[in-house]
Amino acid sequence: MAEGSGLSIDLDPNSFFLHKPTVLNSFPEETKDNNIVNNKNSKRSSKVFFPTTPLMDATTASRSSPPTIQFPVNLNCSLDQHTSLPSDDHKRTVMGEMDFFAQKNNKLVDADDDGDANPIHTSDADVKGSTERTALELNVNTGLNLLTTNTSSDQSTVDDGISSNMEDKRAKRAKNELAVLQAELERMMEENQRLRETLSQVTSNYNAVQMHLVTLMQQQHDGKAEKAEEQDPMMEEKSEQKKPNGGVIVPRQFMDLGLAAAAAADADEPSLSSSEGRSHDRSGSPHNNTEVASKEFGLRKSGNSEEGRGTGREDSPDQGSQGWGANKVPRFNSSKNVDQTEATMRKARVSVRARSEAPMITDGCQWRKYGQKMAKGNPCPRAYYRCTMAAGCPVRKQVQRCAEDRTILITTYEGNHNHPLPPAAMAMASTTSSAARMLLSGSMSSADGLMNSNFLTRTLLPCSSSMATISASAPFPTVTLDLTQTPSPLQFPRLPGQFQVPFPNPPHNLANSPAALLPQIFGQALYNQSKFSGLQMSQDMEQPQSGQQLPQGQQNSLADTVSAATAAIAADPNFTAALAAAITSIIGSSHPNNVPNNNATNFTSATNSSGNVTTTSNSNSNGNNKISNSSFAAN
DNA sequence: CGCGTTTGACCTGCGC
DNA sequence: GCGCAGGTCAAACGCG
């Protein structure tokens, strides 16, 4: 699939979407009503899983933000498929962002008008007309072949006129056709070649930037390390003690954190090494594969069972007294780093903001509601769900409507699934997992983390419009994928310290929009990015840990990647952007040691899976339930 | 009757 | 130490 770098892309209808039918309740606003509704619908909703919603077509795609980059790719063919839906074009309310796509369409249309059904025949005039096209495209379209073809055709026509011999005509026509085909073939080859070049160029650029980033980080880290050492000799001693190397490797450690996270997640998990962190380990839950976060929750759970309820708290287990603050300011102790990373991972969250009236986002997972509370500052109750696809699955999610805009569903995922996920769920899982991983990769220091994340995401999707934010300042490191229409970064109040990740899509209603795919794309892309980022460039990651990474996992990862790429293209109106994302994704997966998706891959650590459910019934008021709610009173 | 939701109670962490 | 808030548990409840 990765090889699929090929341009053929299969749209996977199984990607997750918001799914109306499955929805439980509509809006929290209808509080008590919701409760009732929920109850009634609950079963159904919970049981509906892999909804196959029709992929959005070009229609939705056209909504993307204005392309900031034009990818030197001749999208004619692809576009034709997607854009050939006139009805859609009409229906869709074109957003400003569509411009790019519109242009494409226009171009195509123009071409058609010219009577050249075949791009190859595109005349020079056409080429000239399309000022927007990239040089590459121009070249392609200009068609060397065209010359050839034309030449031959011209000659033939002339000949025909002269000779007036039918057979000759036929022969010449055949020749012409052949020539055309050859020309097209040649053109395709050339185009292919260009794409490869572009790809390589992008790759090289990426690497360069990455290296630069790493360098900067190292420098920054060095500075911090020095300070830390100066301030806390004790720490230094400890670190020395624990470090075989004597803690000389500070800079590297920093980088390893990301790795550690990955490694911890990937490797530790399965092997269950015996370090303290693992003490909480748990359980009998099948740590099958690499459940990165599953650990987290698994820990929590098993921790509960083993250590008592109190320990169940995610925080306490490994870090002892350290709170999140500790996590934010990582120490440079190798073993500790790992632990901390794990802890961080446990707490890392991926939040998805989706504007949708649809009560539910079908993410392919099964959820069971285990609680609901009124959260401070939000009239809408927050519902707590836990993944029930497998016993002991640590993944949980919180669903709450945005107080400011109740059409927005905020779903927050925690943990990694400890079980195989269906394709539909895989997408989201990989997304969230990737996001979380990315976040963690930069969680060492909030600043760095943010920078990294931002960098990664930006690198990934240079196009614009914000879709994701990363907040290390929040109680829990959180990556927010904003799938709501967010043309302007300022639209949503952002926490200080948040970075926006550029996303090309202005999703509208997740239920039917490509927005649903964004997280997937985002995650996958991020994941891939992170894989290659210096942060997680560890061998651990790149070289599938023996036994840890199942071949199948790799396959899955590839599949994931491809699906993500596909989704990106399918969902994103801005094809160039989508293509860029796809390529990025492909690059990631095709990387030498293509890091198997720790997450997405098989059962692994797919961190989160998601689905939004609006819900609500109210019930537990926050705070101690002492403050009785009206609903409580009812009870 | 089984399963999922509801919801009051409980636990923990944090800030004052 | 107290209160608040977030999160979870688990008995009760409702639905199919």
XYZ file of C-alpha atoms (C1' of nucleotides) in Angstrom:
667
model
C 0.000 0.000 0.000
C 2.656 2.350 0.903
C 4.084 1.701 -2.380
C 0.831 2.843 -3.332
C 2.628 5.913 -3.652
C 1.065 5.203 -6.841
C -1.471 7.670 -7.608
C -4.330 5.351 -7.546
C -6.213 5.859 -4.422
C -8.981 3.849 -3.087
C -11.387 5.597 -0.982
C -12.155 3.764 2.094
C -15.744 4.146 2.934
C -15.158 2.650 6.259
C -13.496 5.575 7.628
C -15.133 6.892 10.647
C -17.733 9.485 10.414
C -20.169 11.165 12.473
C -23.124 9.110 12.214
C -26.450 10.540 12.655
C -28.547 7.500 12.818
C -26.568 6.184 15.635
C -26.889 9.223 17.576
C -28.208 9.074 20.949
C -29.252 12.426 21.876
C -29.141 15.571 20.162
C -28.223 18.306 22.442
C -27.450 18.552 25.999
C -29.533 21.550 26.177
C -32.481 19.379 26.301
C -31.162 18.093 29.479
C -33.791 16.014 30.982
C -35.266 15.227 27.676
C -31.940 14.058 26.700
C -31.866 11.678 29.458
C -34.961 10.124 28.337
C -33.903 10.104 24.830
C -30.666 8.669 25.735
C -32.087 5.870 27.554
C -34.313 4.987 24.781
C -31.787 5.239 22.146
C -28.861 4.252 24.078
C -28.754 0.683 23.225
C -29.114 1.206 19.660
C -26.583 3.809 19.465
C -24.075 1.975 21.403
C -24.398 -1.000 19.266
C -24.019 0.591 15.987
C -20.506 0.449 14.923
C -18.916 0.641 11.641
C -21.237 2.857 9.840
C -20.324 3.228 6.328
C -21.082 6.650 5.375
C -20.558 7.672 1.878
C -17.375 9.395 1.479
C -17.646 12.922 0.697
C -16.946 13.742 -2.788
C -15.386 16.632 -4.352
C -18.191 18.589 -3.035
C -17.062 18.531 0.423
C -13.608 18.644 -0.717
C -14.115 21.882 -2.366
C -14.613 23.506 0.920
C -11.120 23.452 1.905
C -9.213 26.493 2.585
C -7.338 28.237 -0.069
C -4.393 26.255 -1.007
C -1.238 27.731 0.053
C 0.794 25.314 -1.810
C 0.414 23.982 -5.154
C 1.637 20.615 -5.568
C 3.238 20.009 -8.841
C 0.989 17.255 -9.734
C -1.298 16.858 -12.542
C -4.486 16.143 -10.857
C -6.575 16.122 -13.859
C -7.416 12.539 -13.708
C -8.175 12.513 -10.099
C -10.013 15.662 -10.228
C -12.116 14.448 -12.973
C -13.398 11.758 -10.825
C -14.200 13.969 -8.013
C -15.243 16.987 -9.781
C -17.302 15.385 -12.346
C -20.209 15.783 -10.126
C -21.868 18.882 -11.277
C -24.724 18.482 -8.976
C -22.466 18.543 -6.075
C -20.871 21.646 -7.189
C -24.144 23.331 -7.297
C -25.299 22.062 -4.040
C -22.351 22.893 -2.095
C -22.193 26.237 -0.690
C -18.914 27.307 -1.813
C -16.747 28.662 0.822
C -14.139 31.122 0.243
C -11.679 28.460 0.702
C -12.882 26.714 -2.307
C -11.220 29.013 -4.613
C -8.433 26.788 -5.301
C -10.507 23.902 -6.130
C -12.815 25.996 -8.103
C -9.979 27.046 -10.213
C -9.097 23.543 -10.808
C -12.541 22.788 -11.817
C -12.691 25.694 -14.064
C -9.570 24.674 -15.652
C -10.839 21.313 -16.228
C -13.989 22.635 -17.588
C -12.169 24.891 -19.866
C -10.179 22.088 -21.101
C -13.280 20.223 -21.784
C -14.778 23.117 -23.532
C -11.938 23.152 -25.791
C -13.063 19.855 -26.791
C -10.125 18.104 -25.437
C -11.454 15.356 -23.464
C -8.073 14.050 -23.169
C -5.666 16.104 -21.266
C -3.036 15.122 -23.628
C -4.656 17.084 -26.265
C -4.621 20.095 -24.205
C -3.576 22.817 -26.428
C -0.999 25.333 -25.694
C -3.723 27.833 -25.439
C -5.211 25.903 -22.654
C -1.976 25.771 -20.947
C -1.519 29.418 -21.267
C -4.954 29.994 -20.000
C -4.292 28.153 -16.893
C -1.933 30.558 -15.388
C -2.386 28.990 -12.069
C -0.905 25.744 -12.936
C 2.427 24.939 -11.763
C 5.309 24.778 -14.032
C 5.199 21.117 -13.731
C 1.698 20.892 -14.792
C 2.389 23.177 -17.594
C 5.105 21.029 -18.739
C 3.049 18.047 -18.530
C 0.129 19.469 -20.232
C 2.105 21.277 -22.712
C 2.835 17.928 -23.684
C 5.803 17.115 -25.342
C 3.661 14.480 -26.628
C 1.307 16.905 -27.980
C 3.906 18.112 -30.292
C 4.639 14.688 -31.362
C 1.080 13.852 -31.684
C 0.175 16.968 -33.400
C 2.994 16.649 -35.725
C 2.090 13.251 -36.731
C -1.526 14.017 -36.842
C -0.945 17.053 -38.908
C 1.056 15.164 -41.295
C -1.432 12.484 -41.440
C -4.237 14.829 -42.076
C -2.321 16.410 -44.790
C -1.474 13.120 -46.220
C -5.020 12.044 -46.014
C -6.144 14.979 -47.875
C -3.641 14.345 -50.541
C -3.798 10.658 -50.964
C -7.427 10.197 -50.170
C -6.692 6.635 -49.613
C -8.947 5.133 -47.031
C -6.563 2.499 -45.973
C -3.847 4.936 -45.607
C -6.155 6.991 -43.550
C -6.944 4.147 -41.300
C -3.374 3.257 -40.979
C -2.476 6.752 -40.215
C -5.259 7.079 -37.741
C -4.078 4.032 -36.072
C -0.666 5.469 -36.082
C -1.954 8.616 -34.644
C -3.731 6.835 -31.943
C -0.708 4.880 -31.202
C 1.297 7.996 -31.136
C -1.189 9.558 -28.836
C -1.096 6.647 -26.541
C 2.609 6.617 -26.579
C 2.654 10.261 -25.958
C 0.325 9.852 -23.093
C 2.361 7.075 -21.730
C 5.390 9.156 -22.018
C 3.642 11.992 -20.407
C 2.517 9.840 -17.582
C 5.970 8.543 -17.101
C 7.338 11.951 -17.070
C 4.725 13.062 -14.664
C 5.492 10.153 -12.523
C 9.096 11.058 -12.625
C 8.285 14.570 -11.600
C 6.206 13.389 -8.784
C 9.032 11.310 -7.582
C 11.360 14.177 -7.802
C 8.952 16.312 -5.938
C 8.555 13.698 -3.358
C 12.229 13.339 -2.893
C 12.571 17.033 -2.712
C 9.895 17.313 -0.108
C 11.500 14.563 1.796
C 14.858 16.153 1.705
C 13.422 19.456 2.739
C 11.626 17.845 5.528
C 14.710 16.138 6.722
C 16.615 19.337 6.582
C 14.062 21.144 8.625
C 13.866 18.293 10.978
C 17.537 18.293 11.519
C 17.411 21.936 12.146
C 14.698 21.473 14.648
C 16.580 18.784 16.407
C 19.583 20.940 16.582
C 17.632 23.777 18.045
C 16.028 21.517 20.521
C 19.276 20.119 21.580
C 20.678 23.509 22.088
C 17.697 24.568 24.021
C 17.761 21.476 26.018
C 21.378 21.822 26.810
C 20.681 25.139 28.259
C 17.916 23.793 30.397
C 19.892 20.857 31.493
C 22.672 23.035 32.636
C 20.325 25.157 34.589
C 18.715 22.181 36.128
C 22.000 20.769 37.147
C 23.081 23.983 38.637
C 19.931 24.332 40.573
C 19.594 20.858 41.749
C 22.749 19.012 42.440
C 20.774 16.333 44.093
C 19.012 15.647 40.959
C 22.210 15.476 39.181
C 23.452 12.875 41.543
C 20.395 10.869 41.145
C 20.530 11.062 37.488
C 24.078 10.018 37.544
C 23.317 7.132 39.695
C 20.600 5.963 37.540
C 22.341 6.661 34.388
C 24.948 4.265 33.461
C 26.500 6.858 31.380
C 26.555 9.380 34.039
C 24.046 11.611 32.563
C 26.273 13.006 29.994
C 23.774 12.522 27.400
C 21.455 15.179 28.358
C 20.779 16.462 24.982
C 20.136 13.134 23.622
C 17.887 12.272 26.411
C 15.744 15.021 25.523
C 15.277 13.573 22.216
C 14.796 10.236 23.636
C 11.837 11.310 25.490
C 9.805 11.101 22.478
C 11.340 7.837 21.856
C 10.870 6.856 25.321
C 7.290 7.543 24.942
C 7.129 5.490 21.909
C 9.425 2.921 23.202
C 7.746 2.779 26.466
C 4.527 2.477 24.785
C 5.624 0.104 22.201
C 8.254 -1.922 23.748
C 7.673 -1.774 27.378
C 4.171 -2.586 27.066
C 4.432 -5.957 25.668
C 7.515 -6.957 27.372
C 6.417 -5.632 30.630
C 9.737 -4.953 31.874
C 9.901 -4.699 35.512
C 10.727 -1.223 36.198
C 8.751 0.544 38.748
C 6.445 1.920 36.229
C 5.368 -1.456 35.407
C 4.639 -2.269 38.882
C 1.237 -1.076 38.367
C 1.101 -3.117 35.539
C -1.415 -4.916 35.638
C -3.149 -7.171 35.103
C -4.297 -9.594 33.224
C -5.374 -7.548 30.561
C -3.793 -8.755 27.508
C -1.187 -6.341 26.824
C -1.048 -7.815 23.621
C 0.567 -5.539 21.646
C 1.657 -2.283 22.138
C -0.914 -0.450 23.802
C 0.722 2.633 24.573
C -1.800 4.183 26.547
C -3.602 1.219 27.323
C -0.986 1.049 29.808
C -2.146 4.162 31.136
C -5.562 3.103 31.660
C -4.691 -0.390 32.128
C -2.564 0.805 34.860
C -5.293 2.733 36.167
C -7.583 -0.109 36.118
C -5.395 -2.773 37.246
C -3.911 -0.396 39.544
C -7.227 -0.025 41.029
C -7.782 -3.605 41.444
C -4.396 -4.238 42.798
C -3.670 -1.240 44.769
C -7.050 -0.272 45.701
C -9.320 2.192 44.329
C -7.399 5.136 45.323
C -4.487 4.231 43.252
C -6.646 4.031 40.354
C -5.889 7.589 39.762
C -3.835 7.825 36.776
C -1.469 10.181 38.249
C -0.319 8.582 41.303
C 0.867 5.312 40.069
C 4.173 5.907 38.699
C 5.218 9.287 39.442
C 4.473 9.135 42.987
C 3.828 12.515 44.283
C 4.590 14.234 41.126
C 1.776 15.902 39.513
C 1.357 16.939 36.030
C 3.631 19.704 36.617
C 6.317 17.193 36.995
C 5.478 15.739 33.739
C 5.682 18.992 32.101
C 9.105 19.556 33.347
C 10.776 16.358 32.644
C 13.838 15.391 34.407
C 16.707 14.183 32.539
C 17.010 10.877 33.993
C 16.800 8.122 31.549
C 14.771 5.728 33.562
C 12.751 8.473 34.969
C 12.237 9.913 31.631
C 10.730 6.778 30.453
C 8.463 6.594 33.377
C 7.489 10.105 33.097
C 6.852 9.719 29.533
C 4.652 6.868 30.272
C 2.866 8.860 32.822
C 2.496 11.628 30.412
C 1.230 9.267 27.881
C -1.277 8.091 30.312
C -2.531 11.499 30.736
C -2.149 12.712 27.285
C -5.437 13.437 25.762
C -6.715 14.062 22.394
C -9.647 16.285 22.123
C -11.767 16.514 19.057
C -13.955 19.447 18.464
C -16.618 18.766 15.979
C -19.378 20.955 14.924
C -22.233 18.700 14.460
C -25.785 18.413 15.341
C -25.419 14.816 14.799
C -25.456 13.329 18.165
C -22.789 10.920 17.512
C -19.600 10.416 15.738
C -19.237 6.898 14.793
C -15.721 5.953 15.305
C -16.064 2.271 15.082
C -15.746 1.669 18.736
C -18.182 0.568 21.310
C -18.673 2.796 24.238
C -20.426 2.498 27.435
C -21.362 5.415 29.523
C -20.232 5.152 33.040
C -20.823 8.535 34.369
C -21.934 12.018 33.821
C -21.227 15.204 35.547
C -21.802 18.816 35.335
C -18.556 20.477 34.651
C -17.836 23.844 35.980
C -18.334 26.595 33.526
C -20.384 24.590 31.173
C -24.092 24.141 31.427
C -23.787 21.060 29.368
C -23.065 17.931 31.277
C -19.991 15.972 30.565
C -20.462 12.337 29.844
C -17.884 9.703 30.521
C -17.549 6.729 28.283
C -15.405 3.729 28.352
C -14.536 1.469 25.497
C -16.318 -1.805 25.733
C -15.014 -3.474 22.685
C -12.793 -5.525 24.846
C -12.800 -6.312 28.464
C -10.417 -4.115 30.265
C -9.881 -1.740 27.451
C -8.508 1.335 29.101
C -9.700 3.789 26.563
C -12.092 6.355 27.795
C -13.594 9.377 26.425
C -15.438 12.371 27.594
C -18.097 14.001 25.597
C -19.329 17.433 26.208
C -20.836 20.178 24.226
C -19.125 23.436 24.006
C -20.705 25.926 26.279
C -20.155 28.721 23.860
C -21.435 26.920 20.894
C -23.504 23.952 21.667
C -23.382 22.748 18.183
C -19.848 21.819 18.875
C -19.125 18.517 20.372
C -15.974 18.124 22.286
C -14.816 14.612 22.613
C -11.748 13.837 24.563
C -10.002 10.533 24.315
C -7.621 8.940 26.669
C -5.634 5.823 26.438
C -4.943 3.183 23.905
C -7.049 0.285 23.006
C -5.761 -3.021 24.063
C -7.562 -4.898 21.421
C -7.763 -5.121 17.704
C -9.690 -2.400 16.141
C -11.901 -2.455 13.163
C -10.746 -0.348 10.276
C -13.240 2.288 11.068
C -12.016 2.585 14.571
C -8.475 2.262 13.502
C -8.576 5.511 11.748
C -9.586 7.464 14.731
C -7.446 5.441 16.993
C -4.413 6.082 14.967
C -5.319 9.671 14.773
C -5.712 10.237 18.392
C -2.853 8.052 19.196
C -0.714 9.875 16.796
C -1.765 13.153 18.146
C -1.095 12.013 21.631
C 2.217 10.664 20.646
C 3.082 13.792 18.941
C 2.110 15.700 21.945
C 4.189 13.537 24.117
C 7.068 13.808 21.857
C 7.114 17.405 22.711
C 5.855 17.227 26.176
C 9.153 17.386 27.791
C 8.900 20.998 28.149
C 5.816 22.722 27.266
C 7.633 25.111 25.115
C 9.525 22.518 23.285
C 6.592 20.338 23.031
C 4.552 23.018 21.576
C 7.195 23.936 19.242
C 7.624 20.438 18.131
C 4.054 19.806 17.717
C 3.524 22.925 15.920
C 6.399 22.255 13.756
C 5.316 18.824 12.957
C 1.833 19.677 12.230
C 2.763 22.625 10.233
C 5.211 20.711 8.312
C 2.692 18.164 7.663
C 0.002 20.314 6.412
C 1.352 23.552 5.377
C -1.824 24.675 4.116
C -3.608 26.482 6.534
C -6.560 27.049 8.514
C -6.264 25.780 11.865
C -7.533 22.484 12.807
C -5.595 21.373 15.727
C -4.198 22.873 18.804
C -1.843 21.559 21.282
C -2.005 22.571 24.797
C 0.566 21.527 27.235
C -0.630 24.042 29.684
C -3.839 22.272 30.317
C -4.066 19.987 33.275
C -3.391 17.218 30.901
C -1.343 17.573 27.831
C -3.962 17.784 25.234
C -4.054 17.853 21.542
C -7.143 19.397 20.218
C -8.277 18.608 16.782
C -10.584 21.302 15.824
C -12.910 20.029 13.234
C -15.253 22.823 13.556
C -15.185 25.387 10.956
C -12.299 27.430 11.966
C -11.246 29.682 9.269
C -9.663 32.021 11.622
C -7.419 30.963 14.355
C -9.055 33.392 16.597
C -12.427 31.993 16.300
C -12.008 29.842 19.269
C -10.510 31.110 22.341
C -7.317 29.318 22.754
C -5.511 28.631 25.827
C -2.369 30.466 26.239
C 0.413 28.448 24.938
C -1.626 26.691 22.447
C -0.421 26.241 19.013
C -2.449 25.795 16.052
C -1.913 23.141 13.623
C -2.737 24.114 10.192
C -5.398 22.123 8.648
C -6.759 22.479 5.264
C -10.299 21.722 5.866
C -13.077 23.697 7.125
C -15.380 21.070 8.171
C -18.896 21.859 8.722
C -20.990 19.176 9.860
C -18.971 16.240 10.741
C -21.750 14.000 10.082
C -21.380 14.363 6.440
C -18.303 16.217 5.871
C -14.765 15.362 5.309
C -14.161 16.776 8.637
C -14.722 13.407 9.963
C -11.698 12.291 8.164
C -9.528 15.033 9.253
C -8.595 13.609 12.499
C -7.600 10.564 10.733
C -5.537 12.406 8.321
C -4.188 14.538 10.957
C -3.286 11.750 13.156
C -1.782 9.641 10.559
C 0.148 12.410 9.162
C 1.285 13.517 12.496
C 2.165 10.108 13.380
C 4.226 9.702 10.371
C 5.747 12.976 10.998
C 6.593 12.157 14.455
C 8.111 9.005 13.351
C 10.605 10.819 11.394
C 10.964 13.705 13.541
C 14.103 13.821 15.451
C 12.055 13.467 18.498
C 11.109 9.988 17.797
C 13.695 8.950 15.484
C 14.900 6.326 17.717
C 15.874 3.038 16.489
C 13.307 1.618 18.675
C 10.748 3.232 16.705
C 12.174 2.695 13.391
C 13.145 -0.781 13.934
C 10.241 -2.670 14.981
C 11.086 -4.115 18.191
C 11.594 -7.689 17.844
C 8.441 -9.401 18.273
C 6.702 -6.312 19.231
C 5.785 -5.333 15.869
C 3.850 -7.832 14.096
C 4.181 -7.961 10.437
C 0.569 -7.523 10.361
C 1.028 -4.449 12.299
C 3.124 -3.040 9.636
C 0.641 -3.921 7.112
C -1.958 -2.270 9.092
C 0.096 0.733 9.523
C 0.564 0.936 5.887
C -3.022 0.383 5.342
C -3.685 3.056 7.792
C -1.386 5.365 6.156
C -2.822 4.771 2.830
C -6.285 5.055 4.074
C -5.364 8.246 5.723
C -3.871 9.526 2.575
C -6.851 8.427 0.700
C -9.104 10.020 3.126
C -7.160 13.154 2.896
C -7.508 13.311 -0.777
C -11.044 12.308 -0.741
C -12.012 14.643 1.947
C -9.974 17.565 1.182
C -11.197 19.913 -1.343
C -7.906 21.340 -1.671
C -6.366 18.653 -3.603
C -2.953 19.955 -3.565
C -3.051 20.103 0.127
C -4.603 16.746 0.310
C -2.060 15.362 -1.990
C 0.647 16.858 0.047
C -0.788 15.257 3.097
C -1.110 12.001 1.331
C 2.397 12.089 0.114
C 3.618 13.036 3.472
C 1.784 10.166 4.855
C 3.124 7.848 2.274
C 6.562 9.059 2.827
C 6.176 8.277 6.394
C 5.042 4.810 5.842
C 7.481 4.073 3.189
C 10.284 5.180 5.288
C 13.000 2.653 5.425
C 12.038 1.130 8.582
C 8.669 2.291 8.340
C 7.790 2.586 11.851
C 4.991 0.374 12.333
C 2.205 2.205 13.765
C 2.505 1.484 17.252
C -0.878 2.564 17.563
C -2.787 1.964 14.660
C -1.297 -1.180 13.927
C -3.034 -3.971 15.014
C -4.283 -3.748 18.116
C -1.818 -1.833 19.360
C -1.695 1.153 20.790
C -4.371 2.700 19.101
C -4.823 5.247 21.537
C -8.046 6.653 21.207
C -10.880 5.870 19.299
C -13.505 8.117 19.207
C -16.897 8.973 18.663
C -18.833 11.764 19.757
C -21.881 11.418 21.560
C -23.717 14.130 22.832
C -25.367 13.195 25.553
C -26.851 13.885 28.218
C -28.609 13.275 30.771
C -27.707 15.029 33.577
C -27.002 13.659 36.577
C -24.147 13.916 38.566
C -23.596 17.416 39.200
C -20.109 18.246 39.547
C -18.676 18.802 42.712
C -19.817 16.631 45.286
C -23.165 15.741 44.376
C -24.140 17.632 47.347
C -25.105 20.435 45.193
C -28.120 18.870 43.993
C -29.259 19.451 40.586
C -32.742 19.630 39.606
C -32.274 16.289 38.177
C -30.960 15.046 41.372
C -33.879 16.261 43.140
C -35.860 14.189 40.840
C -33.991 11.262 42.006
C -33.557 -11.348 31.934
C -29.596 -9.073 30.140
C -27.514 -4.995 28.994
C -26.762 -0.239 29.081
C -27.785 4.127 31.258
C -28.701 6.948 35.157
C -27.200 9.025 39.159
C -26.003 9.501 44.062
C -22.008 8.500 46.551
C -17.295 8.216 46.943
C -12.403 9.175 46.094
C -8.613 12.063 44.933
C -6.114 16.227 43.838
C -5.675 20.988 44.210
C -6.027 25.628 45.954
C -6.844 28.596 49.675
C -7.971 21.339 57.147
C -11.677 22.557 54.254
C -14.125 23.092 50.150
C -14.307 22.591 45.269
C -13.978 20.132 41.114
C -12.992 16.178 38.323
C -13.449 11.509 37.855
C -15.187 6.889 38.990
C -18.032 3.361 41.142
C -21.977 0.720 41.445
C -26.806 0.101 42.736
C -30.999 1.219 40.698
C -33.583 1.743 36.799
C -35.403 1.203 32.083
C -35.706 -0.848 27.719
C -35.954 -4.553 24.369
